Coordinates of C-alpha atoms and ligand atoms in Angstrom, one line a residue:
X1 CA -35.5 -1.8 5.1
X2 CA -33.0 -3.3 2.7
X3 CA -32.3 -6.1 5.2
X4 CA -36.1 -6.9 5.3
X5 CA -36.0 -7.4 1.5
X6 CA -32.8 -9.5 1.6
X7 CA -34.4 -11.7 4.3
X8 CA -37.4 -12.1 2.1
X9 CA -35.3 -13.3 -0.8
X10 CA -33.8 -16.1 1.5
X11 CA -30.3 -15.8 -0.1
X12 CA -29.5 -19.4 0.7
X13 CA -32.3 -20.6 -1.7
X14 CA -31.6 -18.1 -4.5
X15 CA -29.0 -20.2 -6.5
X16 CA -31.3 -23.2 -7.0
X17 CA -34.1 -22.0 -9.4
X18 CA -31.6 -20.6 -11.9
X19 CA -29.7 -23.9 -12.0
X20 CA -33.0 -25.7 -12.6
X21 CA -33.9 -23.3 -15.5
X22 CA -30.4 -23.8 -17.0
X23 CA -30.7 -27.6 -16.6
X24 CA -33.9 -27.6 -18.7
X25 CA -32.3 -25.3 -21.3
X26 CA -29.2 -27.6 -21.5
X27 CA -31.1 -30.9 -22.1
X28 CA -29.9 -32.8 -25.2
X29 CA -29.2 -32.3 -28.0
X30 CA -27.8 -28.9 -27.0
X31 CA -25.6 -26.9 -26.7
X32 CA -27.7 -23.9 -25.8
X33 CA -26.6 -20.3 -26.7
X34 CA -25.1 -18.3 -23.7
X35 CA -28.0 -15.9 -23.8
X36 CA -30.6 -18.7 -23.6
X37 CA -28.8 -20.1 -20.5
X38 CA -28.7 -16.6 -19.0
X39 CA -32.4 -16.0 -19.7
X40 CA -33.4 -19.4 -18.3
X41 CA -31.4 -18.6 -15.2
X42 CA -32.8 -15.0 -14.8
X43 CA -36.4 -15.9 -15.4
X44 CA -36.4 -18.8 -12.9
X45 CA -34.5 -16.8 -10.3
X46 CA -36.8 -13.7 -10.5
X47 CA -39.9 -15.9 -10.6
X48 CA -38.7 -17.6 -7.5
X49 CA -38.0 -14.3 -5.7
X50 CA -41.5 -13.2 -6.7
X51 CA -42.8 -16.5 -5.1
X52 CA -41.0 -15.6 -1.8
X53 CA -42.7 -12.2 -1.6
X54 CA -46.1 -13.6 -2.4
X55 CA -45.6 -16.5 -0.1
X56 CA -44.7 -14.2 2.8
X57 CA -47.7 -12.0 1.9
X58 CA -50.1 -14.9 2.0
X59 CA -48.5 -16.4 5.2
X60 CA -48.6 -13.1 7.1
X61 CA -51.3 -14.2 9.6
X62 CA -49.7 -17.5 10.3
X63 CA -46.3 -15.9 10.6
X64 CA -47.7 -13.3 13.1
X65 CA -48.5 -16.3 15.3
X66 CA -45.5 -18.5 15.0
X67 CA -42.7 -16.4 13.3
X68 CA -43.2 -12.9 14.5
X69 CA -39.6 -12.0 13.7
X70 CA -40.2 -12.3 10.0
X71 CA -40.1 -9.0 7.9
X72 CA -43.9 -8.6 7.5
X73 CA -45.2 -9.4 11.0
X74 CA -42.3 -7.5 12.6
X75 CA -43.4 -4.4 10.7
X76 CA -40.1 -4.0 8.7
X77 CA -41.8 -4.8 5.4
X78 CA -45.4 -3.8 4.7
X79 CA -47.8 -6.5 3.4
X80 CA -48.6 -4.1 0.5
X81 CA -45.0 -3.7 -0.5
X82 CA -44.5 -7.5 -0.5
X83 CA -47.6 -8.0 -2.7
X84 CA -46.7 -5.2 -5.1
X85 CA -43.1 -6.4 -5.4
X86 CA -44.1 -10.0 -5.9
X87 CA -46.6 -9.1 -8.6
X88 CA -44.2 -6.7 -10.2
X89 CA -41.4 -9.2 -10.5
X90 CA -43.7 -11.9 -12.0
X91 CA -45.0 -9.4 -14.5
X92 CA -41.5 -8.3 -15.4
X93 CA -40.5 -12.0 -16.0
X94 CA -43.6 -12.6 -18.1
X95 CA -43.2 -9.4 -20.2
X96 CA -39.5 -10.3 -21.0
X97 CA -40.4 -13.8 -22.0
X98 CA -43.3 -12.6 -24.2
X99 CA -40.8 -10.4 -26.1
X100 CA -38.4 -13.4 -26.6
X101 CA -40.6 -16.5 -27.0
X102 CA -44.3 -16.4 -26.5
X103 CA -44.6 -20.2 -26.0
X104 CA -42.3 -20.0 -23.0
X105 CA -44.2 -17.0 -21.7
X106 CA -47.4 -19.1 -21.7
X107 CA -45.8 -21.9 -19.8
X108 CA -44.2 -19.3 -17.4
X109 CA -47.7 -17.9 -16.8
X110 CA -48.8 -21.4 -15.8
X111 CA -45.8 -21.6 -13.5
X112 CA -46.6 -18.3 -11.9
X113 CA -50.3 -19.4 -11.5
X114 CA -49.2 -22.7 -9.8
X115 CA -46.8 -20.7 -7.6
X116 CA -49.5 -18.3 -6.5
X117 CA -52.0 -21.2 -6.0
X118 CA -49.4 -22.9 -3.8
X119 CA -48.9 -19.9 -1.6
X120 CA -52.5 -18.7 -1.4
X121 CA -54.4 -21.9 -1.3
X122 CA -52.7 -25.3 -1.4
X123 CA -49.9 -24.8 1.1
X124 CA -52.3 -25.0 4.1
X125 CA -54.1 -28.0 2.7
X126 CA -51.6 -30.9 3.0
X127 CA -50.1 -33.0 0.2
X128 CA -51.7 -30.9 -2.6
X129 CA -49.5 -28.0 -1.3
X130 CA -46.3 -30.0 -1.4
X131 CA -47.3 -31.3 -4.9
X132 CA -48.0 -27.8 -6.1
X133 CA -44.6 -26.7 -4.9
X134 CA -42.9 -29.6 -6.7
X135 CA -45.0 -28.9 -9.8
X136 CA -43.7 -25.3 -9.9
X137 CA -40.1 -26.5 -10.1
X138 CA -41.0 -29.1 -12.8
X139 CA -42.6 -26.3 -14.8
X140 CA -39.6 -24.0 -14.3
X141 CA -37.4 -26.7 -15.7
X142 CA -39.8 -27.2 -18.7
X143 CA -39.7 -23.5 -19.4
X144 CA -35.9 -23.7 -19.7
X145 CA -36.3 -26.7 -22.1
X146 CA -38.9 -25.0 -24.2
X147 CA -36.6 -21.9 -24.5
X148 CA -34.0 -24.0 -26.4
X149 CA -36.0 -26.7 -28.0
X150 CA -38.9 -26.2 -30.4
X151 CA -40.2 -29.6 -29.2
X152 CA -38.6 -30.5 -25.8
X153 CA -37.0 -34.0 -25.9
X154 CA -38.6 -36.9 -24.0
X155 CA -36.0 -36.6 -21.3
X156 CA -37.6 -33.3 -20.3
X157 CA -40.6 -35.3 -19.0
X158 CA -38.4 -37.6 -17.0
X159 CA -36.4 -34.7 -15.5
X160 CA -39.6 -32.7 -14.8
X161 CA -41.2 -35.7 -12.9
X162 CA -37.9 -36.2 -11.0
X163 CA -37.8 -32.6 -9.8
X164 CA -41.6 -32.7 -9.0
X165 CA -40.9 -35.6 -6.7
X166 CA -37.8 -34.1 -5.3
X167 CA -39.2 -30.7 -4.4
X168 CA -42.4 -32.3 -3.1
X169 CA -40.2 -34.3 -0.8
X170 CA -38.0 -31.4 0.3
X171 CA -41.1 -29.2 0.8
X172 CA -42.5 -32.0 3.0
X173 CA -39.3 -31.9 5.1
X174 CA -40.0 -28.2 5.5
X175 CA -43.4 -28.9 7.0
X176 CA -41.7 -31.2 9.6
X177 CA -40.0 -28.0 11.0
X178 CA -43.1 -26.3 12.3
X179 CA -45.8 -28.8 13.1
X180 CA -47.0 -27.1 16.3
X181 CA -47.1 -23.6 14.6
X182 CA -49.0 -24.9 11.6
X183 CA -51.5 -26.7 13.8
X184 CA -52.1 -23.6 15.9
X185 CA -52.5 -21.5 12.7
X186 CA -55.0 -24.0 11.2
X187 CA -52.6 -25.2 8.5
X188 CA -53.6 -28.8 7.8
X189 CA -50.1 -29.9 6.5
X190 CA -49.3 -33.5 5.8
X191 CA -47.6 -34.1 9.1
X192 CA -50.4 -32.3 11.0
X193 CA -52.9 -34.7 9.3
X194 CA -50.9 -37.9 9.1
X195 CA -48.1 -37.7 11.7
X196 CA -44.4 -37.7 11.5
X197 CA -43.6 -41.4 10.6
X198 CA -46.0 -41.3 7.6
X199 CA -44.4 -38.1 6.4
X200 CA -40.9 -39.4 6.6
X201 CA -41.9 -42.6 4.8
X202 CA -43.4 -40.5 2.0
X203 CA -40.3 -38.3 1.8
X204 CA -38.0 -41.4 1.4
X205 CA -40.2 -42.9 -1.4
X206 CA -40.4 -39.6 -3.3
X207 CA -36.7 -39.0 -2.9
X208 CA -35.8 -42.5 -4.2
X209 CA -38.1 -42.0 -7.2
X210 CA -36.5 -38.6 -8.0
X211 CA -32.9 -39.7 -7.8
X212 CA -33.6 -43.0 -9.6
X213 CA -35.3 -41.2 -12.5
X214 CA -32.4 -38.7 -12.7
X215 CA -29.9 -41.5 -13.1
X216 CA -31.5 -42.2 -16.5
X217 CA -31.0 -38.7 -17.8
X218 CA -28.1 -37.0 -15.9
X219 CA -25.3 -35.6 -18.0
X220 CA -22.8 -36.0 -15.2
X221 CA -23.5 -39.0 -13.0
X222 CA -20.6 -38.2 -10.6
X223 CA -22.6 -35.2 -9.3
X224 CA -25.7 -37.3 -9.0
X225 CA -23.8 -39.7 -6.7
X226 CA -22.7 -36.8 -4.6
X227 CA -26.3 -35.4 -4.5
X228 CA -27.6 -38.9 -3.5
X229 CA -25.0 -39.1 -0.7
X230 CA -26.1 -35.7 0.7
X231 CA -29.8 -36.7 0.3
X232 CA -29.2 -39.9 2.3
X233 CA -27.5 -37.8 5.0
X234 CA -30.6 -35.5 5.1
X235 CA -32.9 -38.5 5.4
X236 CA -30.7 -40.1 8.1
X237 CA -31.1 -36.9 10.1
X238 CA -34.8 -37.5 10.1
X239 CA -34.6 -40.9 11.9
X240 CA -35.6 -38.7 15.0
X241 CA -37.7 -35.6 14.2
X242 CA -37.4 -32.4 16.2
X243 CA -37.8 -28.8 14.7
X244 CA -34.0 -28.4 14.9
X245 CA -33.3 -31.7 13.1
X246 CA -35.9 -31.0 10.5
X247 CA -34.2 -27.7 9.8
X248 CA -30.9 -29.4 9.6
X249 CA -32.3 -32.0 7.1
X250 CA -33.7 -29.2 5.0
X251 CA -30.4 -27.3 5.2
X252 CA -28.7 -30.3 3.7
X253 CA -31.3 -30.6 1.0
X254 CA -30.9 -27.0 0.1
X255 CA -27.2 -27.8 -0.8
X256 CA -28.1 -31.2 -2.2
X257 CA -30.6 -29.8 -4.7
X258 CA -27.9 -27.6 -6.2
X259 CA -25.7 -30.6 -6.8
X260 CA -28.7 -32.4 -8.3
X261 CA -29.6 -29.7 -10.8
X262 CA -25.9 -29.2 -11.7
X263 CA -25.8 -32.9 -12.6
X264 CA -28.1 -32.3 -15.5
X265 CA -25.6 -29.7 -17.0
X266 CA -22.7 -30.7 -19.2
X267 CA -19.8 -31.5 -16.8
X268 CA -17.6 -28.4 -17.2
X269 CA -20.6 -26.0 -17.0
X270 CA -22.1 -28.1 -14.2
X271 CA -19.0 -27.9 -12.0
X272 CA -18.5 -24.2 -12.7
X273 CA -22.2 -23.3 -12.0
X274 CA -22.2 -25.4 -8.9
X275 CA -19.1 -23.7 -7.5
X276 CA -20.7 -20.3 -8.1
X277 CA -24.0 -21.4 -6.6
X278 CA -22.4 -22.9 -3.5
X279 CA -20.8 -19.6 -2.4
X280 CA -23.9 -17.5 -1.5
X281 CA -25.7 -20.7 -0.3
X282 CA -23.0 -21.8 2.2
X283 CA -22.1 -18.2 3.2
X284 CA -25.7 -17.2 4.2
X285 CA -27.5 -20.4 5.2
X286 CA -25.9 -20.9 8.5
X287 CA -25.9 -17.3 9.5
X288 CA -29.4 -16.2 8.4
X289 CA -31.6 -19.3 8.4
X290 CA -32.3 -20.2 12.0
X291 CA -33.0 -16.6 12.8
X292 CA -35.5 -16.5 10.0
X293 CA -37.2 -19.8 10.9
X294 CA -37.3 -19.7 14.7
X295 CA -38.4 -16.7 17.0
X296 CA -35.5 -17.4 19.4
X297 CA -33.0 -17.7 16.5
X298 CA -32.3 -21.4 17.3
X299 CA -34.0 -24.6 18.2
X300 CA -33.2 -28.0 19.5
Ligands
FPP401 C1 -40.7 -18.9 -14.1 C2 -41.0 -19.1 -12.7 C3 -42.2 -18.4 -12.1 C4 -40.1 -19.8 -11.9 C5 -40.2 -20.1 -10.4 C6 -40.9 -21.4 -10.1 C7 -40.8 -21.8 -8.7 C8 -40.2 -23.2 -8.5 C9 -41.4 -21.2 -7.7 C10 -41.4 -21.6 -6.2 C11 -41.3 -20.4 -5.3 C12 -41.3 -20.6 -3.9 C13 -42.3 -20.0 -3.1 C14 -40.3 -21.4 -3.3 C15 -40.1 -21.6 -1.8 O1 -40.9 -22.6 -1.3 P1 -40.8 -22.8 0.3 O2 -40.3 -21.5 1.0 O3 -42.1 -23.4 0.8 O4 -39.6 -23.9 0.6 P2 -39.1 -25.2 -0.2 O5 -38.0 -24.7 -1.0 O6 -38.7 -26.1 0.9 O7 -40.2 -25.8 -0.9

């Protein structure tokens, strides 16, 4: 029972949204108060977990076909529990934000709406789904910025567009993992419609735009170089695409995006937050992930 919930949280993804929220809150001129950073972290993290419950709820029919081992299709988590928990978490985040800063709560409401639209509608419809997923991250970053700035600085827009492009790209890499299952389930994802080479080309362009834009705003360029090196490693893995290689590329991007978000934080905070974020990510990704993604627990 508890393990079904923990699997739904995907612990290896959990450290990322909080770093993005904090990155928005720490944009210049700063510095933000500790409670603002904590709130930006908590709202983005709980909003993200809510997104995982709702995503698994809306994907339950597709997962029954191609990922029967997942909590809902395997009967370890009821669809109703996933729906109620997802909605409950989103409402809790929004209620807390209303009490602290109503402007942020309105933007967070828009973020939740995009997140639900992604899971329920756009995800099965190609590029619009990938863009919706990237937009949710851009909005989460902007929520963090609005929490600490009455009028967010111009760099907020640059960072938001960069994360939009980045997460659209990493989400596209995710679709390369399950082309056959998506096709059988009627999900018209970008690679199902346009093929693998076109998908990889688009990923490379979006990734280059994202990292290029972040070089103009990053507080700590050393981390940005480190993220770019990891990103190039992920893209290099995609020179031949199999489900296993696509999973490997996405695993690298799951670590890379932590480094990328930490690069927007002031150096000392960025290094400390990154060190903390890497622990659960590296400890759980290798052990849990292939079992969650592939029915046999592994893939070539
Ligand atoms: C305030 C608030 C609501 C913040 C959260 C915003 C946010 C970025 C939500 C996205 C949630 C989600 C379903 C992520 C997983 O996508 P995925 O499993 O398709 O994988 P991916 O990481 O590769 O895209």
